[in-house]
Coordinates of C-alpha atoms in Angstrom, one line a residue:
Chain A
M26 CA 28.9 -16.5 -22.2
A27 CA 27.4 -16.2 -18.1
T28 CA 25.0 -18.6 -16.3
G29 CA 25.0 -18.2 -13.5
R30 CA 22.8 -15.2 -11.1
G31 CA 23.9 -11.9 -12.0
E32 CA 27.6 -12.3 -13.5
T33 CA 27.1 -10.5 -16.7
R34 CA 30.4 -8.3 -17.3
G35 CA 29.7 -4.8 -16.7
A36 CA 28.9 -2.1 -19.6
P37 CA 31.0 -1.1 -22.0
E38 CA 32.2 2.6 -20.4
A39 CA 31.0 5.0 -23.3
L40 CA 27.3 3.8 -23.0
R41 CA 27.4 4.5 -19.3
S42 CA 29.1 8.1 -19.9
L43 CA 26.1 7.9 -23.1
Q44 CA 23.8 6.9 -20.5
R45 CA 24.5 9.5 -17.6
D46 CA 24.4 12.8 -19.9
F47 CA 21.6 10.6 -21.8
T48 CA 19.1 11.0 -18.2
A49 CA 20.1 13.8 -18.0
L50 CA 18.5 15.9 -21.1
L51 CA 15.6 14.2 -20.8
R52 CA 15.1 14.8 -16.4
T53 CA 15.4 18.7 -17.4
P54 CA 12.0 20.2 -17.2
L55 CA 9.9 21.3 -19.6
A56 CA 10.6 25.0 -20.8
T57 CA 7.6 27.0 -20.9
R58 CA 6.6 29.3 -23.6
G59 CA 3.6 31.3 -24.8
G60 CA 0.8 28.9 -22.2
K61 CA 3.0 25.8 -23.2
L62 CA 5.9 23.5 -22.1
D63 CA 8.0 22.9 -24.7
A64 CA 11.3 21.4 -25.3
P65 CA 14.1 23.5 -25.0
L66 CA 16.8 22.7 -26.7
E67 CA 19.1 24.8 -26.7
S68 CA 19.9 24.9 -23.0
Y69 CA 21.6 21.3 -23.9
D70 CA 24.7 19.7 -23.3
T71 CA 27.3 20.3 -26.3
G72 CA 28.7 16.4 -25.7
L73 CA 25.6 15.2 -26.1
V74 CA 24.7 17.3 -29.0
A75 CA 27.8 16.6 -30.9
A76 CA 27.2 12.7 -30.6
V77 CA 23.9 12.4 -32.3
L78 CA 24.4 12.9 -36.3
D79 CA 22.3 15.4 -38.2
G80 CA 19.8 13.8 -40.2
S81 CA 17.5 14.4 -42.9
R82 CA 14.8 14.5 -40.5
G83 CA 16.1 16.9 -38.0
T84 CA 19.0 18.6 -36.9
A85 CA 20.8 16.3 -33.3
R86 CA 18.8 19.0 -31.0
E87 CA 15.5 18.1 -32.8
R88 CA 16.3 14.8 -32.6
L89 CA 16.9 14.6 -28.8
A90 CA 13.9 16.9 -27.8
V91 CA 11.3 13.4 -29.2
Y92 CA 12.7 11.5 -26.2
Q93 CA 13.2 14.8 -24.1
R94 CA 9.4 15.6 -24.6
Q95 CA 8.2 11.6 -25.2
Y96 CA 9.6 11.7 -20.9
W97 CA 7.4 14.1 -19.9
L98 CA 4.5 14.2 -22.0
R99 CA 3.8 10.2 -20.9
L100 CA 4.7 11.0 -17.3
F101 CA 2.0 14.3 -17.6
T102 CA -0.8 11.9 -19.1
V103 CA -0.1 9.0 -16.4
M104 CA -0.4 11.6 -13.5
Q105 CA -3.9 12.7 -15.7
R106 CA -4.5 9.6 -15.5
E107 CA -4.6 8.8 -12.2
F108 CA -4.9 12.3 -10.2
P109 CA -8.3 13.3 -13.4
L110 CA -10.2 14.6 -11.2
S111 CA -7.9 17.6 -9.8
A112 CA -5.9 17.5 -13.2
R113 CA -9.3 19.1 -14.6
L114 CA -10.8 21.1 -11.0
V115 CA -7.2 23.3 -11.7
G116 CA -6.7 22.8 -15.6
M117 CA -4.3 20.7 -17.6
Y118 CA -1.3 23.7 -17.8
R119 CA -0.9 24.4 -14.5
F120 CA -1.7 20.9 -12.9
N121 CA 1.5 19.4 -15.5
L122 CA 3.8 22.1 -14.4
V123 CA 2.8 21.2 -10.6
T124 CA 3.8 17.8 -11.6
Q125 CA 6.7 18.9 -12.8
K126 CA 8.4 19.8 -10.5
Y127 CA 6.8 16.8 -7.9
L128 CA 8.4 14.7 -11.1
T129 CA 11.3 15.9 -10.8
D130 CA 12.4 16.1 -7.0
C131 CA 10.2 12.1 -6.9
P132 CA 11.0 10.6 -10.1
P133 CA 10.1 7.3 -11.4
C134 CA 11.9 4.9 -10.2
D135 CA 10.0 1.2 -10.6
H136 CA 9.0 -0.5 -13.7
D137 CA 5.6 -0.2 -13.3
I138 CA 4.8 3.7 -14.5
G139 CA 1.5 3.6 -12.9
C140 CA 3.5 4.5 -9.4
V141 CA 4.9 7.2 -10.4
A142 CA 1.7 9.1 -9.0
N143 CA 2.9 7.3 -5.9
R144 CA 3.9 9.6 -3.0
F145 CA 1.7 12.7 -4.9
V146 CA 0.4 13.3 -2.2
P147 CA 2.1 13.3 1.2
W148 CA 4.5 16.6 -1.7
Y149 CA 1.8 18.0 -2.2
D150 CA 1.0 18.2 1.5
E151 CA 4.3 19.7 2.4
R152 CA 3.5 22.3 -0.8
P153 CA 0.4 23.2 -0.1
A154 CA -0.4 25.6 -2.0
A155 CA 2.3 24.4 -4.8
F156 CA -1.1 25.4 -7.8
E157 CA -2.6 28.2 -5.8
A158 CA 1.6 29.1 -6.6
L159 CA 0.5 28.6 -10.4
G160 CA -2.9 31.1 -10.2
A161 CA -5.6 28.2 -10.2
K162 CA -8.5 30.0 -8.1
V163 CA -9.9 26.4 -7.0
P164 CA -9.7 26.6 -3.2
R165 CA -6.5 24.9 -1.7
E166 CA -8.6 23.0 0.7
A167 CA -10.2 22.0 -2.6
V168 CA -7.9 20.3 -4.4
R169 CA -6.4 18.6 -1.2
Q170 CA -9.6 17.0 -1.4
A171 CA -9.9 16.0 -4.5
L172 CA -6.2 15.3 -5.5
A173 CA -8.4 12.5 -2.1
V174 CA -10.5 11.5 -3.5
D175 CA -8.2 10.4 -7.0
A176 CA -5.7 9.0 -4.7
A177 CA -8.9 7.1 -3.2
F178 CA -9.9 5.6 -6.4
R179 CA -6.6 4.9 -7.8
K180 CA -5.9 2.9 -4.3
A181 CA -9.3 0.4 -4.1
W182 CA -7.7 -0.2 -8.4
T183 CA -4.6 -0.9 -7.9
A184 CA -3.0 -2.1 -4.7
T185 CA -3.1 -5.6 -3.5
E186 CA -5.7 -7.3 -2.1
T187 CA -5.8 -9.0 0.6
P188 CA -8.1 -10.7 2.7
A189 CA -11.9 -9.5 4.5
L190 CA -12.6 -9.9 7.9
A191 CA -14.7 -12.5 8.6
L192 CA -15.9 -12.7 11.9
G193 CA -16.6 -15.6 14.3
V194 CA -18.6 -16.1 17.4
D195 CA -14.8 -17.2 18.5
D196 CA -14.0 -13.1 18.3
A197 CA -16.1 -11.3 20.0
G198 CA -14.2 -11.7 23.7
R199 CA -11.2 -10.4 21.1
L200 CA -13.4 -7.6 19.7
P201 CA -11.9 -5.1 22.7
A202 CA -8.7 -5.4 22.4
A203 CA -8.3 -5.6 18.4
R204 CA -7.5 -2.6 16.0
L205 CA -9.6 -3.1 12.7
L206 CA -7.2 -1.8 9.6
P207 CA -8.4 -0.9 6.3
R208 CA -7.8 -2.9 3.9
P209 CA -5.5 -2.4 1.1
T210 CA -7.3 -1.2 -1.1
V211 CA -10.3 0.4 1.0
S212 CA -9.9 4.3 1.6
F213 CA -11.5 6.8 4.2
V214 CA -12.7 10.2 2.6
R215 CA -14.3 13.3 4.0
E216 CA -15.8 15.7 1.0
D217 CA -16.6 19.7 1.2
W218 CA -17.7 19.9 -2.5
P219 CA -18.6 16.8 -4.5
F220 CA -16.7 15.3 -5.2
V221 CA -16.5 11.6 -5.0
E222 CA -19.4 11.5 -7.2
L223 CA -17.4 13.7 -9.8
R224 CA -15.1 11.4 -10.1
R225 CA -16.8 8.2 -10.4
G226 CA -18.3 10.0 -12.8
L227 CA -14.7 10.2 -14.6
Q228 CA -14.4 7.0 -14.7
E229 CA -15.7 6.1 -18.1
H230 CA -14.6 9.3 -20.0
T231 CA -11.0 10.8 -20.6
E232 CA -11.8 14.0 -21.9
S233 CA -9.2 16.9 -20.7
E234 CA -11.6 20.4 -20.6
P235 CA -11.5 22.1 -16.2
L236 CA -14.2 21.3 -14.4
A237 CA -15.8 23.8 -13.0
L238 CA -15.3 23.6 -9.0
P239 CA -19.0 22.6 -7.9
A240 CA -20.6 24.7 -5.5
R241 CA -20.3 23.8 -1.6
L242 CA -21.9 21.4 0.5
G243 CA -23.9 21.7 3.4
R244 CA -22.4 19.7 5.8
T245 CA -19.4 17.3 5.5
R246 CA -19.5 14.2 3.9
H247 CA -18.1 11.4 4.8
W248 CA -17.1 8.2 2.6
A249 CA -15.8 4.5 2.0
V250 CA -14.3 3.9 -1.1
L251 CA -13.0 0.2 -2.4
R252 CA -12.3 -2.3 -4.6
A253 CA -15.6 -3.9 -5.5
S254 CA -16.3 -7.5 -8.0
T255 CA -18.1 -4.5 -11.0
G256 CA -15.1 -2.0 -10.0
I257 CA -14.6 0.5 -7.6
G258 CA -17.4 0.3 -4.9
L259 CA -18.4 3.5 -2.7
A260 CA -20.1 3.7 1.0
R261 CA -21.9 6.5 2.6
L262 CA -20.7 6.8 6.1
E263 CA -22.3 8.5 8.8
P264 CA -20.0 11.4 10.5
R265 CA -20.4 8.9 14.1
Q266 CA -19.7 6.2 12.0
S267 CA -16.5 7.6 10.3
R268 CA -15.2 8.7 13.3
L269 CA -15.3 5.8 14.9
Y270 CA -13.9 4.1 11.7
A271 CA -10.7 5.9 11.7
L272 CA -10.8 5.9 15.9
C273 CA -10.8 2.3 15.9
S274 CA -7.9 1.8 12.9
E275 CA -5.5 4.3 15.8
R276 CA -6.2 1.8 19.0
P277 CA -8.2 -0.9 19.9
L278 CA -11.6 -1.2 19.6
G279 CA -13.4 -1.0 23.2
E280 CA -11.1 2.2 23.5
A281 CA -12.1 3.8 20.0
V282 CA -15.9 2.6 21.2
S283 CA -15.2 5.1 24.7
R284 CA -14.1 7.8 22.6
L285 CA -16.2 8.3 20.7
G286 CA -18.8 8.2 23.6
D287 CA -16.7 10.6 25.1
E288 CA -16.9 12.5 22.1
C289 CA -20.5 12.6 21.9
P290 CA -23.7 14.5 23.4
S291 CA -25.3 12.9 26.1
A292 CA -28.3 12.2 24.7
E293 CA -26.8 10.9 22.1
R294 CA -25.4 8.4 24.0
A295 CA -27.6 6.2 25.2
K296 CA -28.3 4.6 21.5
L297 CA -24.4 4.3 20.9
P298 CA -23.8 1.1 21.7
D299 CA -26.8 -0.4 19.0
R300 CA -24.9 2.5 16.5
V301 CA -21.2 1.0 16.6
R302 CA -23.0 -2.8 16.8
A303 CA -24.1 -1.8 13.6
W304 CA -21.7 0.6 11.6
L305 CA -19.4 -2.8 13.3
A306 CA -21.9 -5.4 10.8
H307 CA -21.9 -2.9 8.3
G308 CA -18.2 -2.8 8.1
V309 CA -17.2 -5.8 8.0
E310 CA -20.4 -6.9 5.6
L311 CA -18.6 -4.3 3.3
G312 CA -15.3 -5.9 3.3
L313 CA -13.7 -2.8 5.1
W314 CA -10.9 -4.6 7.3
Q315 CA -8.4 -6.6 6.5
E316 CA -7.6 -8.8 10.4
L317 CA -7.6 -8.7 13.6
D318 CA -4.6 -7.3 16.0
A319 CA -5.0 -7.6 19.4
Chain B
M18 CA 5.8 -22.3 -29.8
L19 CA 3.3 -20.9 -30.7
A20 CA 1.9 -22.4 -34.6
R21 CA 4.0 -20.4 -37.0
D22 CA 1.2 -18.8 -38.6
A23 CA -0.2 -17.5 -35.7
L24 CA -2.3 -14.1 -34.8
G25 CA -2.9 -12.2 -31.8
V26 CA -3.2 -8.6 -30.7
G27 CA -1.9 -7.6 -27.4
L28 CA -4.3 -7.0 -24.5
R29 CA -6.1 -3.9 -23.7
V30 CA -7.7 -2.3 -20.3
P31 CA -10.2 -1.3 -23.1
H32 CA -10.7 -5.1 -24.0
Y33 CA -10.8 -6.9 -20.7
E34 CA -15.4 -7.6 -20.3
H35 CA -15.1 -8.2 -24.2
L36 CA -12.7 -10.9 -23.9
L37 CA -14.6 -12.3 -21.4
R38 CA -17.7 -12.0 -22.1
E39 CA -17.0 -12.6 -25.9
R40 CA -14.2 -14.8 -26.1
P41 CA -13.3 -14.1 -29.9
A42 CA -11.6 -15.7 -31.7
V43 CA -7.8 -14.7 -31.5
D44 CA -5.1 -17.8 -31.8
Y45 CA -3.1 -15.4 -28.7
L46 CA -2.8 -12.5 -26.6
E47 CA 0.5 -10.9 -26.1
L48 CA 0.3 -9.3 -21.8
L49 CA 2.4 -6.6 -22.0
S50 CA 4.3 -8.2 -18.8
D51 CA 5.4 -4.6 -16.2
N52 CA 1.6 -4.9 -16.0
Y53 CA 0.6 -7.5 -14.2
L54 CA 3.2 -8.3 -13.0
V55 CA 1.6 -7.9 -9.2
P56 CA -0.4 -10.6 -8.0
G57 CA -3.8 -9.5 -5.5
T58 CA -4.2 -6.8 -8.0
P59 CA -6.9 -6.4 -10.5
A60 CA -4.7 -5.8 -13.7
H61 CA -2.9 -9.2 -12.4
G62 CA -6.2 -11.1 -11.6
Y63 CA -7.5 -10.4 -15.5
A64 CA -5.5 -11.9 -17.2
A65 CA -5.8 -15.0 -15.2
R66 CA -9.5 -15.4 -15.9
I67 CA -8.9 -14.2 -19.7
G68 CA -5.4 -16.1 -19.9
A69 CA -8.0 -19.5 -19.1
N70 CA -8.8 -19.2 -22.9
Y71 CA -6.1 -18.0 -25.0
R72 CA -2.2 -18.4 -25.6
C73 CA -0.9 -15.8 -23.6
V74 CA 2.9 -14.6 -24.3
L75 CA 4.4 -12.4 -22.7
H76 CA 6.5 -8.9 -23.7
G77 CA 8.7 -7.1 -21.7
V78 CA 9.1 -3.7 -21.4
G79 CA 11.9 -3.5 -18.4
L80 CA 13.9 -5.1 -18.4
N81 CA 16.5 -2.6 -19.6
L82 CA 19.0 -4.7 -21.9
L83 CA 21.6 -2.5 -22.4
G84 CA 21.7 0.0 -19.6
S85 CA 24.3 0.2 -16.9
E86 CA 23.2 -1.4 -13.9
P87 CA 22.9 -4.9 -13.7
L88 CA 19.7 -6.8 -15.1
D89 CA 17.0 -6.2 -12.5
E90 CA 17.3 -10.6 -10.3
A91 CA 14.2 -9.5 -9.0
Y92 CA 12.2 -8.2 -12.2
L93 CA 13.2 -11.0 -13.9
D94 CA 11.6 -13.6 -11.2
A95 CA 8.3 -11.8 -11.8
I96 CA 9.0 -11.9 -14.9
A97 CA 9.3 -15.9 -15.1
R98 CA 6.5 -16.2 -12.0
L99 CA 4.5 -14.5 -14.8
A100 CA 5.8 -16.5 -17.5
D101 CA 4.9 -20.1 -16.0
E102 CA 2.0 -19.1 -14.7
H103 CA 0.3 -18.9 -18.7
D104 CA 2.8 -21.3 -20.1
A105 CA 4.6 -18.7 -21.9
P106 CA 5.9 -20.0 -25.2
F107 CA 8.2 -17.0 -24.6
V108 CA 9.4 -14.1 -23.7
S109 CA 10.3 -10.6 -25.2
D110 CA 10.9 -7.2 -24.7
H111 CA 12.9 -4.7 -26.6
L112 CA 17.2 -4.2 -27.6
C113 CA 17.3 -1.0 -26.2
W114 CA 17.8 0.8 -22.1
S115 CA 15.0 2.1 -19.9
R116 CA 17.3 3.1 -16.8
D117 CA 19.8 4.3 -15.5
Q118 CA 21.6 6.0 -11.9
A119 CA 18.2 3.7 -10.5
L120 CA 15.7 5.4 -12.2
N121 CA 13.5 4.4 -14.5
H122 CA 12.5 6.3 -17.4
H123 CA 9.9 4.6 -19.9
D124 CA 10.1 4.6 -22.9
L125 CA 12.8 2.7 -25.2
L126 CA 16.1 3.7 -25.4
P127 CA 18.8 3.7 -28.2
A128 CA 22.6 3.4 -28.2
P129 CA 25.3 3.2 -30.2
F130 CA 25.6 -0.3 -32.7
T131 CA 29.1 -1.0 -31.5
E132 CA 30.4 -4.0 -31.4
A133 CA 31.7 -3.5 -27.8
N134 CA 27.3 -2.7 -26.7
A135 CA 26.6 -6.3 -29.3
E136 CA 28.7 -8.7 -26.5
Y137 CA 26.8 -6.8 -23.8
A138 CA 24.1 -7.1 -25.0
A139 CA 24.5 -10.4 -26.1
E140 CA 25.7 -11.1 -23.2
R141 CA 22.9 -10.4 -20.9
A142 CA 20.3 -11.3 -23.4
A143 CA 22.2 -15.6 -22.9
Y144 CA 21.7 -14.9 -19.8
V145 CA 17.6 -13.5 -19.5
Q146 CA 17.2 -16.3 -21.8
H147 CA 18.9 -19.4 -19.3
R148 CA 17.2 -17.2 -16.1
L149 CA 13.7 -17.2 -17.8
G150 CA 14.0 -21.4 -18.8
R151 CA 12.3 -20.6 -22.2
P152 CA 13.3 -18.7 -25.1
F153 CA 13.7 -15.1 -25.6
A154 CA 13.2 -12.3 -28.2
L155 CA 14.5 -8.9 -29.0
E156 CA 12.5 -6.0 -30.3
N157 CA 14.6 -4.0 -32.8
L158 CA 13.7 0.1 -31.4
S159 CA 12.0 2.7 -33.4
S160 CA 14.7 5.1 -33.0
Y161 CA 14.7 8.8 -33.6
V162 CA 18.7 9.4 -33.3
A163 CA 21.8 8.0 -34.8
F164 CA 24.6 8.1 -32.7
R165 CA 28.6 9.1 -34.7
E166 CA 29.9 7.0 -32.0
S167 CA 28.1 3.9 -34.1
T168 CA 30.4 1.5 -36.4
L169 CA 27.5 -1.0 -37.4
A170 CA 24.6 -0.7 -39.5
E171 CA 21.7 -1.1 -36.7
W172 CA 20.7 -4.9 -38.7
D173 CA 24.1 -6.2 -38.4
F174 CA 23.9 -4.6 -34.7
Y175 CA 20.7 -7.0 -33.9
A176 CA 21.9 -10.1 -35.9
S177 CA 25.1 -10.5 -34.2
V178 CA 23.1 -9.8 -30.6
V179 CA 20.5 -12.4 -32.1
Q180 CA 22.9 -15.1 -33.0
T181 CA 25.8 -14.4 -30.2
S182 CA 23.4 -14.9 -27.8
G183 CA 21.4 -17.6 -29.1
V184 CA 18.0 -15.8 -28.6
W185 CA 15.1 -14.5 -30.9
F186 CA 14.2 -11.7 -33.2
M187 CA 11.5 -9.7 -32.4
L188 CA 10.7 -8.1 -35.1
D189 CA 8.6 -5.4 -35.0
I190 CA 7.8 -4.9 -39.2
N191 CA 6.9 -1.5 -38.3
N192 CA 9.4 -0.1 -36.3
V193 CA 11.7 -0.4 -38.8
Y194 CA 10.1 1.4 -41.4
V195 CA 9.8 3.8 -38.6
S196 CA 13.6 3.7 -38.6
S197 CA 14.1 3.9 -42.4
E198 CA 12.9 6.9 -42.7
N199 CA 13.9 8.3 -39.7
H200 CA 18.2 7.3 -40.9
D201 CA 17.8 7.3 -43.7
F202 CA 18.5 3.3 -45.2
D203 CA 16.4 1.0 -47.7
P204 CA 14.1 -0.8 -45.1
L205 CA 14.8 -4.3 -47.8
R206 CA 19.1 -4.3 -46.3
Y207 CA 17.4 -4.9 -42.8
L208 CA 14.9 -7.9 -43.8
D209 CA 19.0 -8.9 -45.7
A210 CA 20.0 -9.2 -42.3
I211 CA 17.6 -11.7 -40.6
D212 CA 17.7 -14.9 -40.1
F213 CA 13.7 -15.6 -41.3
A214 CA 14.2 -19.0 -39.0
R215 CA 14.7 -17.6 -35.8
V216 CA 11.6 -14.9 -36.4
A217 CA 9.4 -15.7 -32.5
Q218 CA 7.1 -13.2 -33.6
V219 CA 6.2 -10.6 -35.7
H220 CA 4.9 -6.8 -34.9
L221 CA 2.6 -4.5 -36.9
A222 CA 1.1 -1.4 -35.4
G223 CA 0.9 2.9 -36.8
H224 CA 2.9 5.5 -35.8
Q225 CA 2.5 9.3 -36.3
Q226 CA 4.8 12.3 -37.7
T227 CA 6.1 15.3 -35.4
E228 CA 5.8 19.0 -37.3
Q229 CA 9.8 18.4 -37.6
G230 CA 9.5 15.4 -40.2
V231 CA 10.3 12.3 -37.5
L232 CA 8.5 9.3 -37.5
V233 CA 7.6 8.4 -34.0
D234 CA 5.6 5.0 -33.0
T235 CA 2.5 5.5 -31.3
H236 CA 0.7 2.3 -31.3
D237 CA -1.8 4.8 -32.2
R238 CA -3.4 4.0 -35.6
P239 CA -3.5 1.7 -37.9
V240 CA -0.6 0.3 -40.1
I241 CA -0.5 2.2 -43.6
D242 CA 0.4 0.3 -46.3
P243 CA 4.5 0.7 -46.7
V244 CA 4.7 -1.0 -43.2
W245 CA 1.7 -3.4 -45.3
R246 CA 4.0 -3.8 -47.9
L247 CA 7.4 -4.0 -45.8
Y248 CA 5.1 -7.2 -44.0
A249 CA 4.3 -8.7 -47.2
E250 CA 7.7 -8.9 -48.9
A251 CA 9.4 -10.3 -45.1
W252 CA 6.0 -13.0 -45.4
R253 CA 7.2 -13.7 -48.8
R254 CA 11.5 -14.4 -47.8
G255 CA 10.4 -16.3 -44.7
G256 CA 7.3 -16.9 -43.7
P257 CA 5.4 -18.4 -41.2
F258 CA 5.8 -16.3 -38.8
P259 CA 3.7 -15.4 -35.9
T260 CA 2.0 -11.7 -36.6
L261 CA 0.6 -9.7 -33.9
I262 CA -1.2 -6.6 -34.0
E263 CA 0.8 -3.7 -31.1
W264 CA -2.4 -0.5 -30.1
D265 CA -1.0 0.9 -27.0
D266 CA -2.8 4.6 -27.4
A267 CA -6.9 5.7 -28.8
I268 CA -7.1 1.8 -28.2
P269 CA -9.9 0.9 -30.9
A270 CA -12.8 -1.3 -30.4
F271 CA -11.5 -4.6 -30.8
D272 CA -13.1 -5.4 -33.9
V273 CA -10.6 -2.8 -35.7
L274 CA -8.0 -5.5 -34.5
L275 CA -9.8 -8.5 -36.0
A276 CA -9.8 -6.6 -39.1
G277 CA -6.4 -5.1 -38.1
L278 CA -5.6 -9.0 -38.7
E279 CA -7.8 -9.8 -41.1
Q280 CA -5.8 -7.5 -43.8
A281 CA -2.9 -9.4 -42.6
R282 CA -3.7 -12.6 -43.8
V283 CA -5.1 -11.1 -47.3
V284 CA -1.8 -9.6 -46.7
R285 CA 0.4 -12.5 -47.1
S286 CA -1.6 -15.5 -49.1
A287 CA -1.9 -12.4 -51.9

């Protein structure tokens, strides 16, 4: 028996070969038939089918199909759970079709099945018309914002937490040269439809009925989405406050404030220093930032 | 180890707050290891807080014991850390494969029952138990296919791996029943092959039947009577052994799980 690190032997060749074929079968996308997704039994590799016995409860193909359906349905379920707002806005069938394309490009690799959703938003950003191509009636920008809201909620719940920035007396002098980095559990989102509150309302529900696209807001709203002791925390931000937070994650705070001043109409500039102080204090109080990156 | 007659349930998200607030009486909890491996996440925090009040064992789905890839040492390190955090009496996973070509299928997949595969699995199982430094138990699968290449009965394959490796049985009675129906064998023959002195734990769960007639291990409903009868027979032959009710989908209120444990008490005292 092996006892040291990594000393076990290689797998029997027949097992390797079977697993290659089985993997290919699992990853074959489900076929669309009459508005449903189902296993394409007729396309199965004949060698793998021949390796499996027919039985009283189904042929070899029907039995293999149980695994293929389970593979996809399990992943669809995870994607629907991780992006419930987006899935219900575009409809589950269309959502599944798009996630099947995504999962074909980005199959699961991690032990944690929830991680399968990690690359969905960047993947979608490269294919902004993915849902439209399937006849979804939701505007492209609405889908993009819904995905961002879902992503913010899952990040708040799943990211590894780090200590929050606590400013001491000695830090005042360091602040202008420091970059304020959001904690891993914090996201800043903007919305032109009331998606944040809609998403919060989905927290305790597992329904899958389509959601109607709500009326567009009169003006864009900004939010910080973060982890709170009781679950997901939400903080409504003023537009300039949101802009400051974005700027100060990209450049030293002094430069960020200066840039914000340049963007403001002259009538606002006089009050800006006080407002910046208040916004920074608010951010610290909310625990938005992780550390000073001087 | 747990008390041999201990009764437990799987820890699931909908019950976190109830367990913290009400501290219902249950002998132990089983943590699905893969969900609690990352410190700093809410899940890891909940497990620590809940685990402070309950004895916990670990049950994984990501080991890939029968996979062709080398065992994932980082994964084993994480499991070992979690087992240490909870001082788990034992750790279990499945006699299956779940990954290939660096892809994780997130399913418990079957392999042919051959001597070569049994030797391969036994060597890796022994290595895992040594690496973890605590008892390691292997669970039998519910399976939906049978392979032409198999030369051993499933129960002989399972017993061979456990005995050769020196690990433990994590005997899932529902899986025995599901596989016996899917592959037309007598589940009592399965029990004949089990050395009950080496059973670390028994699982009970519910299953569904597909339109095609295949039984599928879904963990989304109560244990059915034929499975209770098989459990009673296992208890008669080899009890006591720790017993756990699993429920992973359409998860009911905690009281429903407690009612399942009560039914287990009744069944084994009959």
